[in-house]
mmCIF file of C-alpha atoms and ligand atoms in Angstrom:
data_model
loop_
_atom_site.group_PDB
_atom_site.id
_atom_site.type_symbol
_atom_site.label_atom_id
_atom_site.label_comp_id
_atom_site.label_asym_id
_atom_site.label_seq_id
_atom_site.Cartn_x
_atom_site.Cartn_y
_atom_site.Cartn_z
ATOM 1 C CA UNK S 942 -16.996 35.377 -5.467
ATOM 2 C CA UNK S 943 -13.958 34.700 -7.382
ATOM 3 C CA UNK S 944 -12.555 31.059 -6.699
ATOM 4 C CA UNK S 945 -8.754 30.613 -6.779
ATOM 5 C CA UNK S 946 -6.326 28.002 -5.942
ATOM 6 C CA UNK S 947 -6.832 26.228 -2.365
ATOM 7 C CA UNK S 948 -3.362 26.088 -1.192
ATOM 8 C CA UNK S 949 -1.747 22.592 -1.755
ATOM 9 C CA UNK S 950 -1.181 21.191 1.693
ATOM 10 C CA UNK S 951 2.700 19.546 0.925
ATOM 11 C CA UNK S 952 5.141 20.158 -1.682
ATOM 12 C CA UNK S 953 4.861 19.239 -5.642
ATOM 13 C CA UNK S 954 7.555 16.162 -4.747
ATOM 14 C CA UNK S 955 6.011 14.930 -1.723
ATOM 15 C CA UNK S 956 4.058 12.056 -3.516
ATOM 16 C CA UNK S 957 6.806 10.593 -5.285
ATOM 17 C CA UNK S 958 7.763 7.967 -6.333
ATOM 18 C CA UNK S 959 3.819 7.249 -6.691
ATOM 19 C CA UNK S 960 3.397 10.855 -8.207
ATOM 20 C CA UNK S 961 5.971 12.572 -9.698
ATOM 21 C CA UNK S 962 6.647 16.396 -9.048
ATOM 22 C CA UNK S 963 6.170 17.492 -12.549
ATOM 23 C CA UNK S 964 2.814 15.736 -13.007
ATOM 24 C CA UNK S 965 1.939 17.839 -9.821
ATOM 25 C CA UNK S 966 2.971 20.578 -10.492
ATOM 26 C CA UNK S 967 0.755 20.814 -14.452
ATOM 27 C CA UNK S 968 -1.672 19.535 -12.618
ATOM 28 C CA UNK S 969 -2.262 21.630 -9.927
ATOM 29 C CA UNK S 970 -1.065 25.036 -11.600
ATOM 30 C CA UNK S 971 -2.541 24.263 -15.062
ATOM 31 C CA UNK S 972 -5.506 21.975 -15.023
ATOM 32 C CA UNK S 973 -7.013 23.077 -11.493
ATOM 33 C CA UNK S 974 -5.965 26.660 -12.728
ATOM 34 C CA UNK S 975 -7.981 26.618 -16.021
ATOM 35 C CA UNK S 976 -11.210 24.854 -14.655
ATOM 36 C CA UNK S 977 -10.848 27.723 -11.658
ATOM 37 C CA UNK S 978 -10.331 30.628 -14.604
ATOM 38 C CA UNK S 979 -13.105 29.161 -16.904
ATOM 39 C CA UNK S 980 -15.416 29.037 -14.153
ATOM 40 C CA UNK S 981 -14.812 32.286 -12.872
ATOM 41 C CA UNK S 982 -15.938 33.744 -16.369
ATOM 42 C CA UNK S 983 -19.164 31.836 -16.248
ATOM 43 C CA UNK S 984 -20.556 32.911 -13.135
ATOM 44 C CA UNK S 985 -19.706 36.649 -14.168
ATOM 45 C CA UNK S 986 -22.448 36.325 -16.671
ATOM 46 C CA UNK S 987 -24.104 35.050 -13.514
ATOM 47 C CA UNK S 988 -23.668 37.284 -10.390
ATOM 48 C CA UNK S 989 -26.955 35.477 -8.879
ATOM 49 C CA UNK S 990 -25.065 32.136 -8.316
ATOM 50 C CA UNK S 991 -21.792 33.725 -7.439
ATOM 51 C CA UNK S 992 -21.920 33.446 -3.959
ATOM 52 C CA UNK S 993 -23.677 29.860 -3.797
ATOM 53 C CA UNK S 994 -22.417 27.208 -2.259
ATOM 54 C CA UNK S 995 -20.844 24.825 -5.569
ATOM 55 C CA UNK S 996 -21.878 22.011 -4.438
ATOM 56 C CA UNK S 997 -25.773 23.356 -4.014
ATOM 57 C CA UNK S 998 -24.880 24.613 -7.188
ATOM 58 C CA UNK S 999 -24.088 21.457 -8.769
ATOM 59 C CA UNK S 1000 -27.007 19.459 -6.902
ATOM 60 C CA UNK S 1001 -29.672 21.822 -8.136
ATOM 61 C CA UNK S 1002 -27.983 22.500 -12.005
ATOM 62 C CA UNK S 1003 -31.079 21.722 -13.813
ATOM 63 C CA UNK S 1004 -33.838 23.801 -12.199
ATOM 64 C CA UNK S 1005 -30.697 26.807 -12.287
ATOM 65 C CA UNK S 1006 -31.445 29.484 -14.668
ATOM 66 C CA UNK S 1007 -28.695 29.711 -16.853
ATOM 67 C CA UNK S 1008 -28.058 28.843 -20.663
ATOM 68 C CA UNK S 1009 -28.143 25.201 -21.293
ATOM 69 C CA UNK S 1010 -24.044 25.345 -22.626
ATOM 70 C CA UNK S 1011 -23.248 27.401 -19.958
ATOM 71 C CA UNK S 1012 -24.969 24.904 -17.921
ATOM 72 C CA UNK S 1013 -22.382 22.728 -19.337
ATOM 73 C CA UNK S 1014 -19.458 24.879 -18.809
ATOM 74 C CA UNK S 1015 -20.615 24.932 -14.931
ATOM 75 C CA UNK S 1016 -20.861 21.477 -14.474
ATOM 76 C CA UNK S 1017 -17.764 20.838 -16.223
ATOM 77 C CA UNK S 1018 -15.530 23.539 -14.726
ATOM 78 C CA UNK S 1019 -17.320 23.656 -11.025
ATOM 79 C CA UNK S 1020 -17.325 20.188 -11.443
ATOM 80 C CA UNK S 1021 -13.306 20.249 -11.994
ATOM 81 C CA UNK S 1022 -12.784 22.369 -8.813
ATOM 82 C CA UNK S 1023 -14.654 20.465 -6.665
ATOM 83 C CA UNK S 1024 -13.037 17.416 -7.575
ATOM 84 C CA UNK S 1025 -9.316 18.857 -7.553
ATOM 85 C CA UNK S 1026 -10.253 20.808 -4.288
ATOM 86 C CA UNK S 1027 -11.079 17.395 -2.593
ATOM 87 C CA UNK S 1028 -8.470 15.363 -4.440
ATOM 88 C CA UNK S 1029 -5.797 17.594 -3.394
ATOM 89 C CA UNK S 1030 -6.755 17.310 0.343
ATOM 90 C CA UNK S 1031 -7.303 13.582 0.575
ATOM 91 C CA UNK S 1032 -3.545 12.397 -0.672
ATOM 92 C CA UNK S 1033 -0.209 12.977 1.480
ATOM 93 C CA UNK S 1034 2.984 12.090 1.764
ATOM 94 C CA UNK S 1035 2.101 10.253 5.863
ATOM 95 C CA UNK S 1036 -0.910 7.863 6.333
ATOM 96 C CA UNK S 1037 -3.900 9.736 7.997
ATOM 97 C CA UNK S 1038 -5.966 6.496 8.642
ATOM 98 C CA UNK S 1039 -9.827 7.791 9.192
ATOM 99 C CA UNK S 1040 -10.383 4.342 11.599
ATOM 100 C CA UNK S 1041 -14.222 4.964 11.197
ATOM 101 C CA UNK S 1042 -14.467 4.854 7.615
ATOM 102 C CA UNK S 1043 -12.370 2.204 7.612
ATOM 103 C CA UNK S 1044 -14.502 0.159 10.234
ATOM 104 C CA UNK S 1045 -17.839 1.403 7.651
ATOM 105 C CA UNK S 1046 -15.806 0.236 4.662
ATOM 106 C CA UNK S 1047 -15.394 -3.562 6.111
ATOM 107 C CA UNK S 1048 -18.628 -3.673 7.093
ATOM 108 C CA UNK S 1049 -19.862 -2.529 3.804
ATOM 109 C CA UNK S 1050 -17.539 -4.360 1.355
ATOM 110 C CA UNK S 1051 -16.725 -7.393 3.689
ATOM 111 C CA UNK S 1052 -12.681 -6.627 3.378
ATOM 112 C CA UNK S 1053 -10.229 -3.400 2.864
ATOM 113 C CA UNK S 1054 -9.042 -5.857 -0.044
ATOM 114 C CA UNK S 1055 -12.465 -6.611 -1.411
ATOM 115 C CA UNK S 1056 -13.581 -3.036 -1.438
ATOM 116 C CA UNK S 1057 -10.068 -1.545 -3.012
ATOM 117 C CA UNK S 1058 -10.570 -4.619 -5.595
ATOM 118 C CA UNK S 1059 -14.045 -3.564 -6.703
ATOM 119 C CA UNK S 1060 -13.156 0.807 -6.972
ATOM 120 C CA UNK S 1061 -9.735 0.020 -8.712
ATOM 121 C CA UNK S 1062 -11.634 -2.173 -11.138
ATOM 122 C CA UNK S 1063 -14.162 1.266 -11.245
ATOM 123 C CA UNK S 1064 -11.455 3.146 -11.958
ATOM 124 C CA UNK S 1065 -9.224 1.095 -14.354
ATOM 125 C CA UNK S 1066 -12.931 0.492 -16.664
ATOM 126 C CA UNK S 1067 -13.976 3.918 -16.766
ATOM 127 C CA UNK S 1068 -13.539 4.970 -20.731
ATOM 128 C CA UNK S 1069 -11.617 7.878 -21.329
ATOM 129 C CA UNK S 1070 -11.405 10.399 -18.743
ATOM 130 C CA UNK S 1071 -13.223 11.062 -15.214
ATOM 131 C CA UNK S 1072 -13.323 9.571 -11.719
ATOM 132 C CA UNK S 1073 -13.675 6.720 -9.836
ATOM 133 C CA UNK S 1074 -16.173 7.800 -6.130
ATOM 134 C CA UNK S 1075 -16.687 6.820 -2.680
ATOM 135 C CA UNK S 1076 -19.660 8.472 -1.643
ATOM 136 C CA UNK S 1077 -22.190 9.249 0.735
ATOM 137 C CA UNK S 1078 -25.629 8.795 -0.269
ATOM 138 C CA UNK S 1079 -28.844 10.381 0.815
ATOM 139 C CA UNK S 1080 -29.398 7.944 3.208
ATOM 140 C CA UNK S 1081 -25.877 7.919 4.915
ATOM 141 C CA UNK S 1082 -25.150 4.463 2.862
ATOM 142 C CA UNK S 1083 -21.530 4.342 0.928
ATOM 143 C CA UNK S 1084 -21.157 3.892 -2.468
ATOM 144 C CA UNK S 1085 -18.818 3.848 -5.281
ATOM 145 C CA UNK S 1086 -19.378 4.402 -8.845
ATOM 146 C CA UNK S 1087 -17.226 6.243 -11.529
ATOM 147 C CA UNK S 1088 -18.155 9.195 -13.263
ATOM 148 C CA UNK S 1089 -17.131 10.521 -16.966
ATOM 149 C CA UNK S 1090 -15.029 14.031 -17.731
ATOM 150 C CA UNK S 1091 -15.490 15.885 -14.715
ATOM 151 C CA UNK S 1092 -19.121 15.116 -13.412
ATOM 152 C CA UNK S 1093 -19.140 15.791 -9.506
ATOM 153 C CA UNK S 1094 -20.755 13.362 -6.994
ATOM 154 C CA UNK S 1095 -23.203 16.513 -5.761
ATOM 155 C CA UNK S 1096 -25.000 16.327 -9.404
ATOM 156 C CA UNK S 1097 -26.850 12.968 -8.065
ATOM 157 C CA UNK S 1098 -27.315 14.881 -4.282
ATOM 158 C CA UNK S 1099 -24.355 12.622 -2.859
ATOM 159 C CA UNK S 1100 -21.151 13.858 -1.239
ATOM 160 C CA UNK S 1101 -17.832 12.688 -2.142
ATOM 161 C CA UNK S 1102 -15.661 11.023 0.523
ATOM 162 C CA UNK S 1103 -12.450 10.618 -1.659
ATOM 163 C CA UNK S 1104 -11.974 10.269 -5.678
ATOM 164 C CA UNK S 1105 -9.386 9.094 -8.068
ATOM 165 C CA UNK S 1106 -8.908 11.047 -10.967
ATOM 166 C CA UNK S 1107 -8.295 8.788 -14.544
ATOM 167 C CA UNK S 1108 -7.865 11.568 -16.305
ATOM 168 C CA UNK S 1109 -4.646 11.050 -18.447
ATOM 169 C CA UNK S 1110 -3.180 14.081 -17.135
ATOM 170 C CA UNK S 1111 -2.735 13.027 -13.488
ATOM 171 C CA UNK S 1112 -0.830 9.880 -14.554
ATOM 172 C CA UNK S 1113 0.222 10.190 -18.051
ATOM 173 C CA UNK S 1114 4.087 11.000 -17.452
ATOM 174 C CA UNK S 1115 4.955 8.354 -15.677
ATOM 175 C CA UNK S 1116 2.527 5.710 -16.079
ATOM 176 C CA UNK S 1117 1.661 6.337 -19.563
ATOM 177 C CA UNK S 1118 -0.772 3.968 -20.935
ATOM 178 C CA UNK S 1119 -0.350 2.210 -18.193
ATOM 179 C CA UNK S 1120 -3.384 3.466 -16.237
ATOM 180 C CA UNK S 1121 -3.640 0.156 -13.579
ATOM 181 C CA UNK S 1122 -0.225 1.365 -12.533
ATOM 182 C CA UNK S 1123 -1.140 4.545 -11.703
ATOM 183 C CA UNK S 1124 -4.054 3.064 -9.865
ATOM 184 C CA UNK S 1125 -1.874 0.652 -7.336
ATOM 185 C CA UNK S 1126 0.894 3.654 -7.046
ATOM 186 C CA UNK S 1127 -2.449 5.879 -6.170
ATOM 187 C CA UNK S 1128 -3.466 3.483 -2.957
ATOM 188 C CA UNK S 1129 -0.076 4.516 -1.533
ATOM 189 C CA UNK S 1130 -0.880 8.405 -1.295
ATOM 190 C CA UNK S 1131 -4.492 8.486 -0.381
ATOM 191 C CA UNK S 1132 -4.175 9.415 3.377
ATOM 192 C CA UNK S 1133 -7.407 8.437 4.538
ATOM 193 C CA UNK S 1134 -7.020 4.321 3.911
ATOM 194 C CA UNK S 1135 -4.219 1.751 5.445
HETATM 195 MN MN1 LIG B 1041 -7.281 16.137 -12.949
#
């Protein structure tokens, strides 16, 4: 299987002011792109694992049998589709409140304010570049956690509910160095949460 582009469900300017077009628009056409591209190549050199699932992929990456730097390039560039793919898909221009998570989330966290408290501070601490998680464990608990570069939830056997990307390239033109910025301006796009 060849992976491409999902489509992008609303416009490059629909998440402004919070995201700006052109930031969007790299993003989505150039950094999704490449990971999509690079990983493409890999699993040509591996037609086995070409029509498995990505996540299995990812949750099973060390018993796969493939080189241990192209084990590398898979969990990096699978990694950096997943993530997009579900990144993309959780923001929008309208609120799309999922009232059961929310419900789970106060009951886990005590408050919507507590819990967005605790991930932002996930997200504005993790060094250089990855992702701040909500996930489902094993067990059907949430958790949060942040991961470095583009390390996917599945790796660990837990499924992603929504992520914030801290790469510099999702924020860097408007928010510069100013990463907590992007972080409050983020809150306003993610569809899932009042
Ligand atoms: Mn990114």
């Amino acid at each position: 299987m060849t992976y491409k582009l999902p489509p992008l469900p609303y416009t490059y300017s629909a998440l402004e002011p919070h995201i700006d077009s052109r930031t969007m628009e790299i993003h989505y056409t150039k950094h999704h792109q490449a990971y999509i591209d690079k990983l493409n190549a890999l699993l040509e050199k591996y037609p086995q694992y070409e029509k498995k699932p990505l996540d299995g992929l990812m949750k099973s990456l060390d018993s796969l049998s493939v080189a241990e730097a192209d084990k590398m390039t898979l969990r990096n560039h699978g990694g950096g589709h997943l993530n997009h793919t579900l990144f993309w898909s959780i923001l929008g221009p309208k609120k799309e409140v999922d009232t059961a998570l929310v419900i789970e989330i106060e009951k886990t966290y005590g408050s919507m304010d507590e819990f967005k408290k605790d991930f932002s501070a996930l997200a504005l601490n993790r060094f250089g570049s990855g992702w701040a998680w909500l996930v489902r464990d094993g067990n059907g608990e949430l958790k949060m956690y942040s991961t470095p570069n583009q390390d996917s939830p599945y790796l660990t056997g837990d499924a992603p509910i929504f992520g914030l990307d801290v790469w510099e390239h999702a924020y860097y033109l408007t928010y510069q160095n100013r990463r907590a910025d992007y972080i409050t301006a983020w809150w306003q796009v993610l569809k899932l949460l009042p």
